[in-house]
């Protein structure tokens, strides 16, 4: 495999495979160096798509793209990367001028709820201005097929679960509002021009890692979410996990969520793309929950992680986190019915793969002893 710098932050990652038939569809993946995006790009390549990643690397490492290339084997010839911020419309325009895209998967954005409360304008800038730029450039180039990363955050804290796509959309924080506003923009675009085909995917709680242990979540700074925190305790980077409240009306008093393996989530994007390209179906602009439909408490998932890792995770009982839902899990039957997608993995596989990633890369992609999958062919 060769990695060619082509100037202007563009990198072509070329494999040495000898397949002669090229992929039929080319997909732009914004945020494709990130946690979910990198897993999705690998699945797209394996499914025979060509993937062009655009990422600012603001919350990710180029090494993730290189590892995707290494894992993709001969499919790596169908992967390329451009370091572009989607708020830079000229930068996006250049990418669209050089390649004709059949569809876009839009992951790029900021996702830390607490930070969005402190810095709302930053969140509106990345998640809304960036999305508008992207949609404008797509429209200008006649690319009208989109899969958008939405979030269960659009539901806020529903009074009951399981949560269907018809539940009220009442996000509790600026992050969730950026997701809802972007969804509304998509619905308006479709109403104005029915040639658009848009799938909004509302993810529940993505966890786990690629089973190889070469791709995973590598948050900058202190993790906001539970499992990255647990993982850092397991590798000795932090002393304990604080449980945000143990007096909820749940099975053991701790919060209940719908954890979903990131590989299942990645497959959901391939399923969504297939739907977009299926001309026999009338798509419009539709939202789908991507979850397992199962609720798991904080204590249950931490126990499962202890089993997977063989490590004791010290726990401290703390206050409830403001804005937290008591119980939030999905009904994902609409995705099963219409996208032909269903999550395959449970919390055992999620914890096993999360630990495999964490133990091989205790400091994420920059770990000194992490596997030599950084663009070399040593795997
Ligand atoms: P991530 O931070 O790992 O990935 C996001 C990627 O987007 C990063 O690589 C980052 O560098 C890039 N990015 C951010 N702003 C950008 C910009 N202006 N221009 C170009 N690139 C930019 O996060 P993730 O967990 O992979 O999330 C992907 C998407 O899914 C996000 O839109 C997020 O809001 C959404 N989502 C995530 C979760 C979750 O728990 N991880 C849940 C629901 C929804
Ligand atoms: C959080 C976001 C949500 C976002 C989702 C996925 C908040 C309020 N909500 O949801 O908008 O869509 O991430 O990115 O931040 N917990 C602990 N200790 C910790 C961390 C978490 O006990 O250190 C508990 C939480 O109270 C919750 C569960 O673990 O019950 C999961 O928390 P987390 O991983 O942060 O996800 P969500 O709260 O579901």
Coordinates of C-alpha atoms and ligand atoms in Angstrom, one line a residue:
X1 CA 0.0 0.0 0.0
X2 CA 1.3 3.4 -0.9
X3 CA 0.3 6.7 0.7
X4 CA 0.7 9.6 -1.6
X5 CA 0.6 13.2 -0.5
X6 CA -0.9 15.3 -3.3
X7 CA -0.6 18.7 -1.7
X8 CA -3.3 21.0 -0.3
X9 CA -3.9 18.5 2.5
X10 CA -5.1 15.8 0.0
X11 CA -3.9 12.3 0.4
X12 CA -4.6 9.4 -1.9
X13 CA -4.4 6.1 -0.2
X14 CA -3.7 3.5 -2.8
X15 CA -3.8 -0.2 -2.4
X16 CA -2.0 -2.8 -4.4
X17 CA -5.0 -5.0 -5.1
X18 CA -5.4 -6.2 -8.6
X19 CA -9.2 -6.1 -9.0
X20 CA -10.0 -4.7 -12.4
X21 CA -13.6 -3.6 -12.0
X22 CA -13.9 -0.3 -10.2
X23 CA -16.6 0.5 -7.7
X24 CA -19.9 1.8 -9.1
X25 CA -20.7 4.5 -6.6
X26 CA -18.5 7.2 -5.1
X27 CA -19.5 8.5 -1.6
X28 CA -18.2 11.6 0.1
X29 CA -17.8 11.0 3.8
X30 CA -17.5 14.1 5.9
X31 CA -16.0 13.4 9.4
X32 CA -14.7 10.1 8.1
X33 CA -11.6 10.2 10.3
X34 CA -13.8 10.2 13.4
X35 CA -15.0 7.4 15.6
X36 CA -18.1 6.4 13.8
X37 CA -17.0 7.7 10.4
X38 CA -13.8 5.6 10.3
X39 CA -15.8 2.4 11.0
X40 CA -18.4 3.4 8.4
X41 CA -15.7 4.1 5.7
X42 CA -14.2 0.6 6.3
X43 CA -17.7 -1.0 5.8
X44 CA -18.3 1.1 2.7
X45 CA -15.1 0.0 1.1
X46 CA -15.8 -3.6 2.0
X47 CA -19.3 -3.2 0.4
X48 CA -17.7 -2.0 -2.8
X49 CA -18.1 1.8 -2.6
X50 CA -15.5 4.3 -3.4
X51 CA -15.0 6.7 -0.3
X52 CA -13.6 10.2 -0.3
X53 CA -13.1 11.4 3.3
X54 CA -13.2 15.0 4.2
X55 CA -12.2 15.9 7.7
X56 CA -10.7 18.9 9.5
X57 CA -8.9 16.4 12.0
X58 CA -10.2 18.8 14.7
X59 CA -11.2 15.8 16.8
X60 CA -9.5 12.9 15.1
X61 CA -6.2 11.7 13.7
X62 CA -5.1 11.0 10.2
X63 CA -3.8 7.7 11.5
X64 CA -7.4 6.5 11.7
X65 CA -7.7 6.9 7.9
X66 CA -4.4 5.1 7.4
X67 CA -5.6 2.3 9.6
X68 CA -8.8 2.0 7.7
X69 CA -6.7 1.8 4.5
X70 CA -4.6 -1.0 6.0
X71 CA -7.6 -2.9 7.2
X72 CA -9.4 -2.5 3.8
X73 CA -6.7 -4.5 2.0
X74 CA -7.1 -4.2 -1.8
X75 CA -10.2 -2.0 -1.3
X76 CA -7.8 0.7 0.0
X77 CA -7.3 1.8 -3.6
X78 CA -10.8 3.2 -3.4
X79 CA -10.1 5.5 -0.5
X80 CA -8.9 9.1 -0.5
X81 CA -8.6 11.8 2.1
X82 CA -8.8 15.6 2.1
X83 CA -8.1 17.7 5.1
X84 CA -10.9 20.2 4.7
X85 CA -13.1 22.0 7.2
X86 CA -16.7 22.0 6.0
X87 CA -17.0 25.6 7.1
X88 CA -14.6 26.4 4.3
X89 CA -16.9 26.4 1.3
X90 CA -14.2 27.0 -1.2
X91 CA -12.4 23.9 0.2
X92 CA -15.5 21.8 -0.3
X93 CA -16.1 23.3 -3.7
X94 CA -12.6 22.1 -4.8
X95 CA -13.3 18.6 -3.6
X96 CA -16.6 18.5 -5.5
X97 CA -15.0 20.0 -8.6
X98 CA -12.5 17.2 -8.7
X99 CA -14.9 14.2 -8.2
X100 CA -18.5 13.5 -9.0
X101 CA -20.2 12.2 -5.9
X102 CA -23.2 9.9 -6.1
X103 CA -24.0 10.5 -2.4
X104 CA -22.8 12.1 0.8
X105 CA -22.6 10.7 4.4
X106 CA -22.4 13.7 6.7
X107 CA -20.7 12.8 10.0
X108 CA -18.6 16.0 10.5
X109 CA -19.6 18.0 13.5
X110 CA -19.0 18.7 17.2
X111 CA -20.7 16.4 19.7
X112 CA -19.9 17.2 23.3
X113 CA -23.1 18.2 25.1
X114 CA -21.4 20.1 28.0
X115 CA -19.2 22.1 25.6
X116 CA -22.2 23.0 23.5
X117 CA -23.7 24.7 26.5
X118 CA -20.5 26.7 27.1
X119 CA -19.9 27.5 23.5
X120 CA -23.2 27.4 21.6
X121 CA -21.9 29.6 18.7
X122 CA -19.1 27.2 18.0
X123 CA -21.6 24.4 17.8
X124 CA -23.9 26.3 15.5
X125 CA -20.9 27.2 13.3
X126 CA -19.7 23.6 12.8
X127 CA -23.0 21.8 12.9
X128 CA -25.2 24.3 11.1
X129 CA -23.0 26.6 9.0
X130 CA -20.9 23.6 8.0
X131 CA -24.1 21.6 7.1
X132 CA -25.5 24.5 5.0
X133 CA -22.2 24.9 3.1
X134 CA -22.2 21.2 2.4
X135 CA -25.8 21.2 1.2
X136 CA -25.2 24.3 -1.0
X137 CA -22.2 22.7 -2.7
X138 CA -24.0 19.4 -3.1
X139 CA -27.0 21.2 -4.8
X140 CA -24.6 23.2 -7.0
X141 CA -23.1 19.9 -8.2
X142 CA -26.4 18.1 -8.6
X143 CA -25.6 15.6 -5.8
X144 CA -28.9 15.2 -3.9
X145 CA -28.5 12.0 -1.9
X146 CA -27.6 12.4 1.7
X147 CA -27.3 10.3 4.9
X148 CA -27.1 12.6 7.9
X149 CA -25.8 11.8 11.4
X150 CA -28.5 12.8 13.8
X151 CA -28.8 11.8 17.4
X152 CA -31.2 10.5 20.0
X153 CA -30.4 13.9 21.6
X154 CA -33.2 15.3 19.4
X155 CA -35.7 13.5 21.7
X156 CA -34.4 15.2 24.9
X157 CA -35.7 13.2 27.9
X158 CA -38.8 11.5 26.8
X159 CA -41.2 10.5 29.6
X160 CA -41.2 6.9 28.5
X161 CA -39.2 4.5 26.4
X162 CA -39.0 2.7 24.0
X163 CA -38.7 5.8 21.8
X164 CA -40.2 5.8 18.3
X165 CA -39.4 8.2 15.5
X166 CA -42.7 9.9 16.2
X167 CA -41.8 11.0 19.7
X168 CA -41.8 14.8 20.3
X169 CA -38.5 16.5 19.2
X170 CA -37.5 18.5 22.2
X171 CA -33.7 18.6 22.6
X172 CA -32.4 19.9 25.9
X173 CA -29.1 21.5 24.9
X174 CA -27.4 23.4 22.0
X175 CA -25.9 20.2 20.6
X176 CA -29.2 18.5 20.4
X177 CA -30.8 21.6 18.9
X178 CA -28.1 21.8 16.1
X179 CA -29.1 18.2 15.2
X180 CA -32.8 19.1 15.2
X181 CA -32.2 22.2 13.1
X182 CA -30.1 20.3 10.6
X183 CA -32.9 17.8 10.3
X184 CA -35.4 20.6 9.7
X185 CA -33.2 22.1 7.1
X186 CA -33.1 18.7 5.3
X187 CA -36.9 18.4 5.5
X188 CA -37.3 21.9 4.1
X189 CA -34.9 21.2 1.2
X190 CA -36.8 18.1 0.3
X191 CA -40.1 20.0 0.3
X192 CA -38.5 22.6 -2.0
X193 CA -37.0 20.0 -4.4
X194 CA -38.3 16.4 -4.3
X195 CA -35.3 15.2 -6.2
X196 CA -33.5 15.1 -2.9
X197 CA -33.3 11.7 -1.1
X198 CA -32.3 12.1 2.5
X199 CA -32.0 9.6 5.4
X200 CA -31.6 11.0 8.9
X201 CA -30.1 8.5 11.2
X202 CA -30.7 9.0 14.9
X203 CA -28.0 7.1 16.8
X204 CA -28.5 6.0 20.3
X205 CA -25.3 5.2 22.3
X206 CA -22.5 4.1 20.1
X207 CA -19.8 2.0 21.9
X208 CA -17.3 -0.7 21.1
X209 CA -14.7 -0.8 18.4
X210 CA -13.7 -2.7 15.3
X211 CA -13.0 -6.3 16.3
X212 CA -9.4 -6.1 15.0
X213 CA -8.6 -3.6 17.8
X214 CA -7.1 -1.2 15.2
X215 CA -10.0 1.3 15.1
X216 CA -11.9 2.8 18.0
X217 CA -12.9 5.9 19.9
X218 CA -10.0 8.2 20.8
X219 CA -11.6 11.3 22.5
X220 CA -9.4 14.4 23.1
X221 CA -9.3 15.5 26.7
X222 CA -11.6 14.1 29.4
X223 CA -14.2 11.8 27.9
X224 CA -17.9 13.0 28.3
X225 CA -19.4 9.6 27.6
X226 CA -19.5 6.6 29.9
X227 CA -17.6 3.9 28.0
X228 CA -14.6 5.9 26.9
X229 CA -14.3 6.9 30.6
X230 CA -14.6 3.3 31.8
X231 CA -11.9 2.3 29.2
X232 CA -9.5 4.9 30.5
X233 CA -10.0 3.7 34.0
X234 CA -9.3 0.1 32.9
X235 CA -5.9 1.1 31.3
X236 CA -4.9 3.1 34.4
X237 CA -5.3 6.6 33.0
X238 CA -8.0 7.5 35.6
X239 CA -8.6 6.2 39.1
X240 CA -12.4 5.7 39.1
X241 CA -15.7 6.2 37.3
X242 CA -18.3 8.4 38.9
X243 CA -21.8 7.0 38.5
X244 CA -24.1 10.0 37.8
X245 CA -26.9 9.0 40.2
X246 CA -28.1 5.7 41.6
X247 CA -31.5 6.7 42.7
X248 CA -33.4 6.6 39.4
X249 CA -36.5 4.6 39.0
X250 CA -34.7 1.9 37.1
X251 CA -33.8 -1.8 37.8
X252 CA -30.7 -0.9 39.9
X253 CA -31.1 2.9 40.3
X254 CA -28.6 3.8 37.5
X255 CA -29.5 5.4 34.2
X256 CA -30.6 3.1 31.3
X257 CA -29.5 3.5 27.7
X258 CA -29.5 1.8 24.4
X259 CA -25.9 0.9 23.7
X260 CA -25.1 0.0 20.1
X261 CA -22.0 -1.6 18.7
X262 CA -20.2 0.9 16.3
X263 CA -19.9 -1.8 13.7
X264 CA -23.6 -2.3 13.7
X265 CA -24.0 1.4 13.4
X266 CA -21.5 1.5 10.5
X267 CA -23.6 -1.2 8.7
X268 CA -26.7 1.0 9.2
X269 CA -25.0 3.6 6.9
X270 CA -24.4 1.0 4.2
X271 CA -28.0 0.0 4.5
X272 CA -29.1 3.6 4.2
X273 CA -27.0 4.1 1.1
X274 CA -28.4 1.0 -0.5
X275 CA -31.9 2.5 0.1
X276 CA -30.8 5.8 -1.4
X277 CA -29.6 4.1 -4.5
X278 CA -32.7 1.9 -4.8
X279 CA -34.7 3.8 -7.4
X280 CA -37.7 1.7 -6.9
X281 CA -38.3 3.2 -3.4
X282 CA -39.7 6.6 -2.8
X283 CA -37.6 8.0 0.0
X284 CA -38.2 11.7 0.6
X285 CA -36.6 12.8 3.8
X286 CA -37.0 10.2 6.5
X287 CA -35.7 9.7 10.0
X288 CA -34.7 6.3 11.5
X289 CA -33.6 5.3 15.0
X290 CA -30.5 3.2 15.0
X291 CA -30.4 1.3 18.3
X292 CA -30.8 -2.2 19.6
X293 CA -34.1 -1.7 21.3
X294 CA -32.6 -2.9 24.6
X295 CA -32.1 -0.9 27.7
X296 CA -28.9 -1.4 29.8
X297 CA -28.1 0.2 33.1
X298 CA -24.8 1.9 33.9
X299 CA -24.0 -0.9 36.4
X300 CA -24.9 -3.6 33.9
X301 CA -22.5 -2.3 31.2
X302 CA -19.7 -1.6 33.7
X303 CA -20.1 -5.2 35.1
X304 CA -19.9 -6.5 31.5
X305 CA -16.8 -4.5 30.8
X306 CA -15.2 -5.9 34.0
X307 CA -15.9 -9.4 32.7
X308 CA -14.4 -8.6 29.3
X309 CA -11.3 -6.9 30.6
X310 CA -10.7 -8.9 33.8
X311 CA -10.1 -5.5 35.4
X312 CA -11.9 -4.1 38.5
X313 CA -13.4 -0.7 37.7
X314 CA -13.6 1.4 40.9
X315 CA -16.9 3.2 41.1
X316 CA -17.9 6.3 43.0
X317 CA -21.6 7.3 43.4
X318 CA -22.1 10.9 42.4
X319 CA -24.9 13.3 41.7
X320 CA -27.2 13.1 38.8
X321 CA -25.9 14.9 35.7
X322 CA -28.2 17.8 34.9
X323 CA -30.3 17.1 31.8
X324 CA -29.8 13.3 31.9
X325 CA -32.7 11.1 30.9
X326 CA -33.6 8.3 33.4
X327 CA -34.3 5.7 30.7
X328 CA -33.8 6.1 27.0
X329 CA -33.9 3.3 24.5
X330 CA -35.2 2.9 21.0
X331 CA -37.6 1.1 18.9
X332 CA -35.6 0.4 15.7
X333 CA -38.3 -1.5 13.9
X334 CA -38.7 1.3 11.2
X335 CA -35.0 0.8 10.2
X336 CA -35.5 -3.0 10.2
X337 CA -38.6 -2.7 8.0
X338 CA -37.5 0.0 5.6
X339 CA -33.7 -0.2 5.6
X340 CA -33.4 -3.9 6.1
X341 CA -31.0 -3.3 9.0
X342 CA -30.9 -4.7 12.5
X343 CA -28.2 -4.6 15.2
X344 CA -26.5 -7.9 15.5
X345 CA -24.3 -7.4 18.6
X346 CA -25.0 -7.2 22.3
X347 CA -23.2 -5.6 25.2
X348 CA -20.9 -8.7 25.5
X349 CA -19.4 -8.0 22.0
X350 CA -19.4 -4.3 22.6
X351 CA -17.3 -4.6 25.8
X352 CA -15.1 -7.3 24.3
X353 CA -14.2 -5.1 21.3
X354 CA -13.9 -2.0 23.4
X355 CA -11.4 -3.7 25.6
X356 CA -9.5 -5.2 22.7
X357 CA -9.1 -1.6 21.3
X358 CA -8.2 -0.1 24.7
X359 CA -5.7 -2.7 25.6
X360 CA -3.9 -2.4 22.2
X361 CA -4.1 1.4 22.2
X362 CA -4.3 2.7 25.8
X363 CA -3.5 6.2 24.6
X364 CA -5.6 6.0 21.4
X365 CA -4.0 6.3 18.0
X366 CA -0.9 8.0 19.4
X367 CA -0.1 5.2 21.8
X368 CA 3.6 4.5 21.8
X369 CA 3.2 0.7 21.5
X370 CA 0.0 0.7 19.5
X371 CA -0.1 -1.7 16.5
X372 CA 1.9 -0.8 13.5
X373 CA -1.1 -0.2 11.4
X374 CA -0.3 3.3 10.6
X375 CA -0.2 3.0 6.8
X376 CA 2.3 0.1 6.7
X377 CA 1.4 -3.4 5.6
X378 CA 2.5 -5.2 8.8
X379 CA -1.0 -6.6 9.6
Ligands
LIG1 P1 -16.0 12.3 16.2 O1 -15.7 13.6 16.9 O2 -15.2 11.1 16.5 O3 -16.1 12.5 14.6 C1 -16.5 13.7 14.0 C2 -15.5 14.1 13.0 O4 -15.9 15.3 12.4 C3 -14.1 14.3 13.6 O5 -13.2 13.5 12.9 C4 -13.8 15.8 13.5 O6 -12.5 16.1 13.3 C5 -14.7 16.1 12.3 N1 -15.1 17.5 12.2 C6 -15.7 18.2 13.2 N2 -16.0 19.5 12.8 C7 -15.6 19.5 11.5 C8 -15.7 20.5 10.4 N3 -16.1 21.7 10.7 N4 -15.2 20.2 9.2 C9 -14.7 19.0 9.0 N5 -14.6 18.0 9.9 C10 -15.1 18.3 11.1 O7 -17.6 11.9 16.6 P2 -18.4 10.6 16.2 O8 -18.8 10.0 17.5 O9 -17.7 9.8 15.2 O10 -19.7 11.3 15.7 C11 -20.0 11.4 14.3 C12 -21.3 12.1 14.1 O11 -22.3 11.4 14.8 C13 -21.4 13.5 14.7 O12 -22.2 14.3 13.8 C14 -22.1 13.3 16.0 O13 -22.8 14.5 16.4 C15 -23.1 12.2 15.6 N6 -23.5 11.4 16.8 C16 -22.5 10.8 17.6 C17 -22.9 10.1 18.7 C18 -21.9 9.5 19.7 O14 -22.2 9.2 20.8 N7 -20.7 9.3 19.2 C19 -24.3 10.0 19.0 C20 -25.2 10.5 18.2 C21 -24.8 11.3 17.1
LIG2 C1 -25.0 11.8 26.0 C2 -25.6 13.1 25.6 C3 -26.5 12.9 24.4 C4 -25.7 12.3 23.3 C5 -25.1 11.0 23.7 C6 -24.3 10.3 22.7 C7 -25.7 14.3 27.8 C8 -26.6 14.9 28.8 N1 -26.3 13.6 26.8 O1 -26.0 10.9 26.2 O2 -27.0 14.2 24.1 O3 -26.6 12.0 22.2 O4 -24.3 11.2 24.8 O5 -23.2 11.0 22.4 O6 -24.5 14.5 27.8 N2 -22.7 8.2 33.1 C9 -22.1 8.0 34.3 N3 -20.8 8.4 34.5 C10 -20.1 9.0 33.5 C11 -20.7 9.2 32.2 C12 -22.0 8.7 32.1 O7 -22.7 7.4 35.2 O8 -18.9 9.3 33.7 C13 -24.0 7.6 32.8 C14 -25.0 8.7 32.4 O9 -25.7 9.3 33.5 C15 -26.0 7.8 31.5 C16 -25.1 6.7 30.9 O10 -23.9 6.7 31.8 O11 -26.9 7.2 32.3 C17 -24.6 7.0 29.5 O12 -24.0 8.3 29.5 P1 -23.3 8.9 28.2 O13 -22.4 7.9 27.7 O14 -22.8 10.3 28.5 O15 -24.5 9.0 27.1 P2 -26.0 9.8 27.3 O16 -26.2 10.4 28.6 O17 -27.0 8.8 26.8

